CSV table of C-alpha atoms in Angstrom, one decimal:
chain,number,residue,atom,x,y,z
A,26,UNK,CA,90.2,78.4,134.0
A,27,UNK,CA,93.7,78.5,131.8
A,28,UNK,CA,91.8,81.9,130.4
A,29,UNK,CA,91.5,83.3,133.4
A,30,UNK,CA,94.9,82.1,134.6
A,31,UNK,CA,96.6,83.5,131.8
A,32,UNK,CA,94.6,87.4,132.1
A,33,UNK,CA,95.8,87.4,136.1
A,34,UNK,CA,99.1,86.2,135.1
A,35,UNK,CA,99.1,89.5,132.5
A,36,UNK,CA,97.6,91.7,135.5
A,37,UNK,CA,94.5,91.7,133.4
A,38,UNK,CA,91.3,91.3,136.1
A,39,UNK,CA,88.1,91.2,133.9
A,40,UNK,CA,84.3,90.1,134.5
A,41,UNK,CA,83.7,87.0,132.3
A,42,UNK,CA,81.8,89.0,130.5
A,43,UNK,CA,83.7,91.7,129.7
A,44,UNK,CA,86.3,89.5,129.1
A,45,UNK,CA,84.0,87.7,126.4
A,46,UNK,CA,83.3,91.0,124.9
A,47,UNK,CA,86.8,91.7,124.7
A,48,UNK,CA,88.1,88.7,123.2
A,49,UNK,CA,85.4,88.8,120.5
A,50,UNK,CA,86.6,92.9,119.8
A,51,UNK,CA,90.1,91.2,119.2
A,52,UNK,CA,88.8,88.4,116.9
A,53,UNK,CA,86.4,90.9,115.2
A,54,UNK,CA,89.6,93.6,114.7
A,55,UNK,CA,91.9,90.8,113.5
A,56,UNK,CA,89.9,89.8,111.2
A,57,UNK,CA,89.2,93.4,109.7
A,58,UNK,CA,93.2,94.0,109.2
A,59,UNK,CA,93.5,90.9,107.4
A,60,UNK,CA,90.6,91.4,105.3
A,61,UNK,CA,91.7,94.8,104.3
A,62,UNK,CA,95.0,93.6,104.0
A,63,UNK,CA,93.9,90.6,101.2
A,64,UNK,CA,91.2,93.8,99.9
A,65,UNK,CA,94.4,96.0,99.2
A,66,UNK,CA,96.2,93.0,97.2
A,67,UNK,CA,93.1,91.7,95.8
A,68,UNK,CA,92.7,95.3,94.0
A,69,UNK,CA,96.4,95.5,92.8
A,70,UNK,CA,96.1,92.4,91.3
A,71,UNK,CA,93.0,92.9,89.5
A,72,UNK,CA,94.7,96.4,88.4
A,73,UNK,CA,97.6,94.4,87.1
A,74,UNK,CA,95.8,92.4,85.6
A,75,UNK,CA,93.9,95.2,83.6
A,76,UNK,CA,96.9,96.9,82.7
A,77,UNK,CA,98.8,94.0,80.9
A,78,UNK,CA,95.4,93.8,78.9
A,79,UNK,CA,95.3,97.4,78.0
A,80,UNK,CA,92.0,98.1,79.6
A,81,UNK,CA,93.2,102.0,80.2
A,82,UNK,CA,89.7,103.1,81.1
A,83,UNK,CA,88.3,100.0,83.2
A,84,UNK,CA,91.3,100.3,85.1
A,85,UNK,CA,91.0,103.9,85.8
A,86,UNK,CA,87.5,103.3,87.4
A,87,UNK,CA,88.8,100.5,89.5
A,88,UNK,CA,91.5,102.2,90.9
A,89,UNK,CA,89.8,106.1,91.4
A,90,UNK,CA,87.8,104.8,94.0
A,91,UNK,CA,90.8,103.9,96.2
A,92,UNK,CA,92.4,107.9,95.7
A,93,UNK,CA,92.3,108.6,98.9
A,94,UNK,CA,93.9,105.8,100.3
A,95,UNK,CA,97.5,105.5,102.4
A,96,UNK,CA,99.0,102.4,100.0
A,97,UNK,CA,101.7,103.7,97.8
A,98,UNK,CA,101.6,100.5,95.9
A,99,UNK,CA,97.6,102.1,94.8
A,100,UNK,CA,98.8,105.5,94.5
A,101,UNK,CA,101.4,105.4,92.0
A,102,UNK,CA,99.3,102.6,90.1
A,103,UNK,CA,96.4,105.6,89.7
A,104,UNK,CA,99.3,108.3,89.0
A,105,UNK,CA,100.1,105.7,86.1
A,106,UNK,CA,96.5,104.8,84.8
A,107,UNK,CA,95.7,108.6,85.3
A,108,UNK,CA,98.7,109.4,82.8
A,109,UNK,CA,97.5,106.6,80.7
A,110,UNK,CA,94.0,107.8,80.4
A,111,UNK,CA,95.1,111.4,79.3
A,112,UNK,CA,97.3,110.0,76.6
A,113,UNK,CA,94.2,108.4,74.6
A,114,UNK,CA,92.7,109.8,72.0
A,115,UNK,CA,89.4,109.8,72.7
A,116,UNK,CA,90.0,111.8,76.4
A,117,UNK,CA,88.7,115.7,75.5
A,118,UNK,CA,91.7,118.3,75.8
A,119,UNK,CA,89.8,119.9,79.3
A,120,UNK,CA,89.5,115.6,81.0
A,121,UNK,CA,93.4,115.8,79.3
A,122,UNK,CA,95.1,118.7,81.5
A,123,UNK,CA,92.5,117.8,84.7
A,124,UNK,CA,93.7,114.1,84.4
A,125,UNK,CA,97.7,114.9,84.4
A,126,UNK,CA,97.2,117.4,87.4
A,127,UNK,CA,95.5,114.3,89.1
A,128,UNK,CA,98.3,111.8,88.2
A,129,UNK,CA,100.8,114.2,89.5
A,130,UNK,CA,98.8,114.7,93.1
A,131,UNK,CA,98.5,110.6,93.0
A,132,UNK,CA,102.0,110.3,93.1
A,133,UNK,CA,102.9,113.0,95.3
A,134,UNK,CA,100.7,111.5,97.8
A,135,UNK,CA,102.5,107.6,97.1
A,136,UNK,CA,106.2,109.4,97.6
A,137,UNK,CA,104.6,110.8,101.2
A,138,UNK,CA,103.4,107.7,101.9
A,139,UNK,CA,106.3,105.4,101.4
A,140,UNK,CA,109.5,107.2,100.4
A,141,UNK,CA,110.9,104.3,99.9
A,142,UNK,CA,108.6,102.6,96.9
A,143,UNK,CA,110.6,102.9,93.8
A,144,UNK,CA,107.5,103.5,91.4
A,145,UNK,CA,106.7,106.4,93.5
A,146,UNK,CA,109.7,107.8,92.5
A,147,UNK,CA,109.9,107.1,88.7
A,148,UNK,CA,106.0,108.4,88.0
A,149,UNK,CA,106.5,111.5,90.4
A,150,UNK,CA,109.2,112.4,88.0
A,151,UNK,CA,106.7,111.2,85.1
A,152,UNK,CA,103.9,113.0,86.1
A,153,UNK,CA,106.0,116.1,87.2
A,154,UNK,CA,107.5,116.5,83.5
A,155,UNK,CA,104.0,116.2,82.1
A,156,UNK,CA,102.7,119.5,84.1
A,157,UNK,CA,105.5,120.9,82.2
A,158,UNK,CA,103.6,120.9,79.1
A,159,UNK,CA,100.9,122.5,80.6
A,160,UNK,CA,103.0,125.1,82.9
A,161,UNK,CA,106.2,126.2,79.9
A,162,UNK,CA,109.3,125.3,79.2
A,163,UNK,CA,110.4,127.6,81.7
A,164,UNK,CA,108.8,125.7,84.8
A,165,UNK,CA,109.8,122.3,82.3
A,166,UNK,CA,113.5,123.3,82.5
A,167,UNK,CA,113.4,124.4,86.2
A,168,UNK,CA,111.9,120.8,87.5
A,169,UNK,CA,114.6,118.8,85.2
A,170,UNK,CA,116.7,118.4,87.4
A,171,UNK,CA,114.5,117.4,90.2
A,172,UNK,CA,113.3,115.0,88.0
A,173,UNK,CA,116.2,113.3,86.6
A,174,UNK,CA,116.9,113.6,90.7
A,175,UNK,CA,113.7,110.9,91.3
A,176,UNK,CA,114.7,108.6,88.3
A,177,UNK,CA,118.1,107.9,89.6
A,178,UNK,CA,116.5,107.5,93.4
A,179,UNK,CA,114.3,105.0,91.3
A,180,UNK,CA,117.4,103.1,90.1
A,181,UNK,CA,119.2,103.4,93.6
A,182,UNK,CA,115.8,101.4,95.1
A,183,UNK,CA,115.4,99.1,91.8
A,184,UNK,CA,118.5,98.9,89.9
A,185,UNK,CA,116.8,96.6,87.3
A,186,UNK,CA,114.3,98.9,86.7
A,187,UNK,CA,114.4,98.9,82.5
A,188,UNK,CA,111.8,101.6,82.1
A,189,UNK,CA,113.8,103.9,84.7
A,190,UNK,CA,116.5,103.3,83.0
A,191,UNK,CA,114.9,104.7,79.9
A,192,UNK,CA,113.9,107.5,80.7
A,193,UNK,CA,117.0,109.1,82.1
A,194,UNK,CA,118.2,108.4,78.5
A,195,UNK,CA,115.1,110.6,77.5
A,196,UNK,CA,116.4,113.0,79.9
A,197,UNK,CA,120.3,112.6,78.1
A,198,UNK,CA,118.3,112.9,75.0
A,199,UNK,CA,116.3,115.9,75.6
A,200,UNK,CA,119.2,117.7,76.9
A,201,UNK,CA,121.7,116.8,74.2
A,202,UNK,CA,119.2,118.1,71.2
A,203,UNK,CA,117.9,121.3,73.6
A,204,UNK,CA,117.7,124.2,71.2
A,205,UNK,CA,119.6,127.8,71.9
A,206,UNK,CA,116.6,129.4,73.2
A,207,UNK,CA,116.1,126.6,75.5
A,208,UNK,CA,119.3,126.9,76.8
A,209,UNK,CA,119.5,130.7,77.1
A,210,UNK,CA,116.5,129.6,79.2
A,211,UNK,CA,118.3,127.0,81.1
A,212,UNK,CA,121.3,129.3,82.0
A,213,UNK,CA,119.2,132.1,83.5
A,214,UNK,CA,117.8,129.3,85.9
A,215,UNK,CA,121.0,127.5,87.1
A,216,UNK,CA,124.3,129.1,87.8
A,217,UNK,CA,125.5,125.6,85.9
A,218,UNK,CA,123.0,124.3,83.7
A,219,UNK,CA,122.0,120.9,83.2
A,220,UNK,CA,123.2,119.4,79.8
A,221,UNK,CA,124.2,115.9,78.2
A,222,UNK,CA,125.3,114.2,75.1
A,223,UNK,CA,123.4,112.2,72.5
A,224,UNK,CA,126.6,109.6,73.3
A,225,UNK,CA,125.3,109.3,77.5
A,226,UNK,CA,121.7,109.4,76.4
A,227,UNK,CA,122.6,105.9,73.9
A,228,UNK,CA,124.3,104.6,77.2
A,229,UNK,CA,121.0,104.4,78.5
A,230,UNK,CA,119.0,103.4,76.5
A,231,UNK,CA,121.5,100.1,75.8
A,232,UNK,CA,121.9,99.8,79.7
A,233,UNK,CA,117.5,99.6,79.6
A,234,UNK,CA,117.6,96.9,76.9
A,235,UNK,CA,120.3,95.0,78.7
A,236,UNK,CA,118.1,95.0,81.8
A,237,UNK,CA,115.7,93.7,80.3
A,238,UNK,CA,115.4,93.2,76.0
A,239,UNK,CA,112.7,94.3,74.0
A,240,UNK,CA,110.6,95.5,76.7
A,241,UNK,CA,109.5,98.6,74.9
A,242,UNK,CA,108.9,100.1,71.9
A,243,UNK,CA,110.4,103.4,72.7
A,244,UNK,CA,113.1,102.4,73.4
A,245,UNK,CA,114.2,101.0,70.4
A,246,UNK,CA,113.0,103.6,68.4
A,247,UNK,CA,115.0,105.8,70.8
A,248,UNK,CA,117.9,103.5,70.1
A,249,UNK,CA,117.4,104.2,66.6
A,250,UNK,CA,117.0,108.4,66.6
A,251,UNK,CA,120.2,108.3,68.7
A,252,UNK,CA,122.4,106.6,66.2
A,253,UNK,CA,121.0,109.0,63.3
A,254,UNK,CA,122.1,112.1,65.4
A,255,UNK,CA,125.6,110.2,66.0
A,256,UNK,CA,125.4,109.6,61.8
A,257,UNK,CA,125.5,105.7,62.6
A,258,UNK,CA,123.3,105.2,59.8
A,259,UNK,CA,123.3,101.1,60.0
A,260,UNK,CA,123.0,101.0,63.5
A,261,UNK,CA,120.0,103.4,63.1
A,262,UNK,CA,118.2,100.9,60.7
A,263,UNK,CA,119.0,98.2,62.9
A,264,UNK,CA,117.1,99.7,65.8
A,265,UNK,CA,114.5,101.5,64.1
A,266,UNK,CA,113.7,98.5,61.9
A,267,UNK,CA,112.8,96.5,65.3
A,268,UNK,CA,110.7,99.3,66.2
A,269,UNK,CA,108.5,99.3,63.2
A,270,UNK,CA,108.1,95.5,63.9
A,271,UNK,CA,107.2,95.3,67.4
A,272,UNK,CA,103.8,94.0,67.9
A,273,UNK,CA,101.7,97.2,68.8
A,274,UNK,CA,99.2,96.9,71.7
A,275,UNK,CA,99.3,100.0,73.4
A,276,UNK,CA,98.2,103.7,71.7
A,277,UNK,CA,101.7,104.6,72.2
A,278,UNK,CA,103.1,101.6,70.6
A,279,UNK,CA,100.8,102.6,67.5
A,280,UNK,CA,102.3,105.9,67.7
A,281,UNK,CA,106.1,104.4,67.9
């Protein structure tokens, strides 16, 4: 009776058993969002999990199945373990160049979904810079600023973003140590062309270990390379010395 009551007092006039139908198809729906809901987190944090355990290629078969999915916080995960799985070794030069296409696509697709998800940002830039390789340094130099453009959206969204952080040093770096031919190259593309100093790029890379210290290898070997082109030699072997010694448990580590 307070069922009923409650349908007529929303204008609602239903056969008790429509009305059973209905409230079931409301239970049944409910229950469906909230199960995909915990599904979507469930898979995140099995993918976190994997990552922190360097387990590149389970990962990548977790996560491929959800590619066509509408959750950023998936999407720029699979731009990231697609990257990831390109970098090893043992991934065939063809699987290499099909992989970073794919990882670029990935994030593309997070950035539509949610503009606002910082890790869209930093591994559309990412993935954008690694089609470079593949496209010249032509089409390289023409999407750097576009992509030092999604690192600093990154920072405006996560200001404490270390790895961010980083990599617009990288940018600084690249920039600052850009050969003539390069720039020639540069200079036909932009009425100003981008450039930057090995001093801005060592800003960065100190502003990335202040957010958050020791948190990469890279950057402490970048740390290092930047004092040696600013002939700091002590300050060099201070920085590269912590680089040699960090524990290595990624390929790139091994590589740093």
């Amino acid at each position: 009776a307070q069922v009923l009551t409650k349908s007529l007092q929303r204008g609602v006039v239903l056969s008790t058993g429509s009305f059973l139908v209905y409230e079931a198809h409301k239970l049944i729906s409910g229950f469906a969002e909230v199960h995909a809901s915990f599904k979507v987190e469930d898979v995140i944090e099995q993918a976190d999990y994997l990552y922190g355990s360097g387990e590149t290629e389970k990962l990548y078969q977790l996560l491929v199945q959800h590619k066509n999915s509408d959750d950023a916080e998936l999407l720029w995960r699979l731009a990231r373990s697609s990257r990831d799985l390109a970098q090893l070794g043992s991934t065939s030069a063809e699987e290499k160049r099909q992989l970073t296409y794919d990882s670029l696509e990935y994030a593309k697709k997070a950035l539509e979904k949610n503009e606002s998800n910082f890790a869209a940002h930093k591994w559309y830039g990412i993935c954008l810079s690694d089609v470079g390789d593949y496209e010249g340094i032509k089409t390289k130099i023409g999407n750097a600023i576009i992509i030092k453009e999604h690192f600093q959206r990154a920072i405006e969204l996560n200001p404490k973003d270390a790895t961010t952080i980083h990599l617009i040093g990288i940018w600084c770096y690249s920039f600052a140590e850009m050969p003539w031919y390069q720039r020639k190259i540069a200079a036909t593309l932009f009425a100003t062309p981008p450039t930057s100093t090995f001093q801005e790029a060592l800003r960065y890379f100190h502003m990335a270990e202040e957010a958050d210290p020791n948190f990469y290898s890279k950057n402490l070997l970048f740390l290092g390379k930047t004092y040696l082109k600013l002939n700091n030699k002590k300050m060099a072997l201070l920085w590269l010395s912590k680089a040699k010694e960090y524990p290595a448990q990624t390929e790139e580590d091994k590589q740093v």
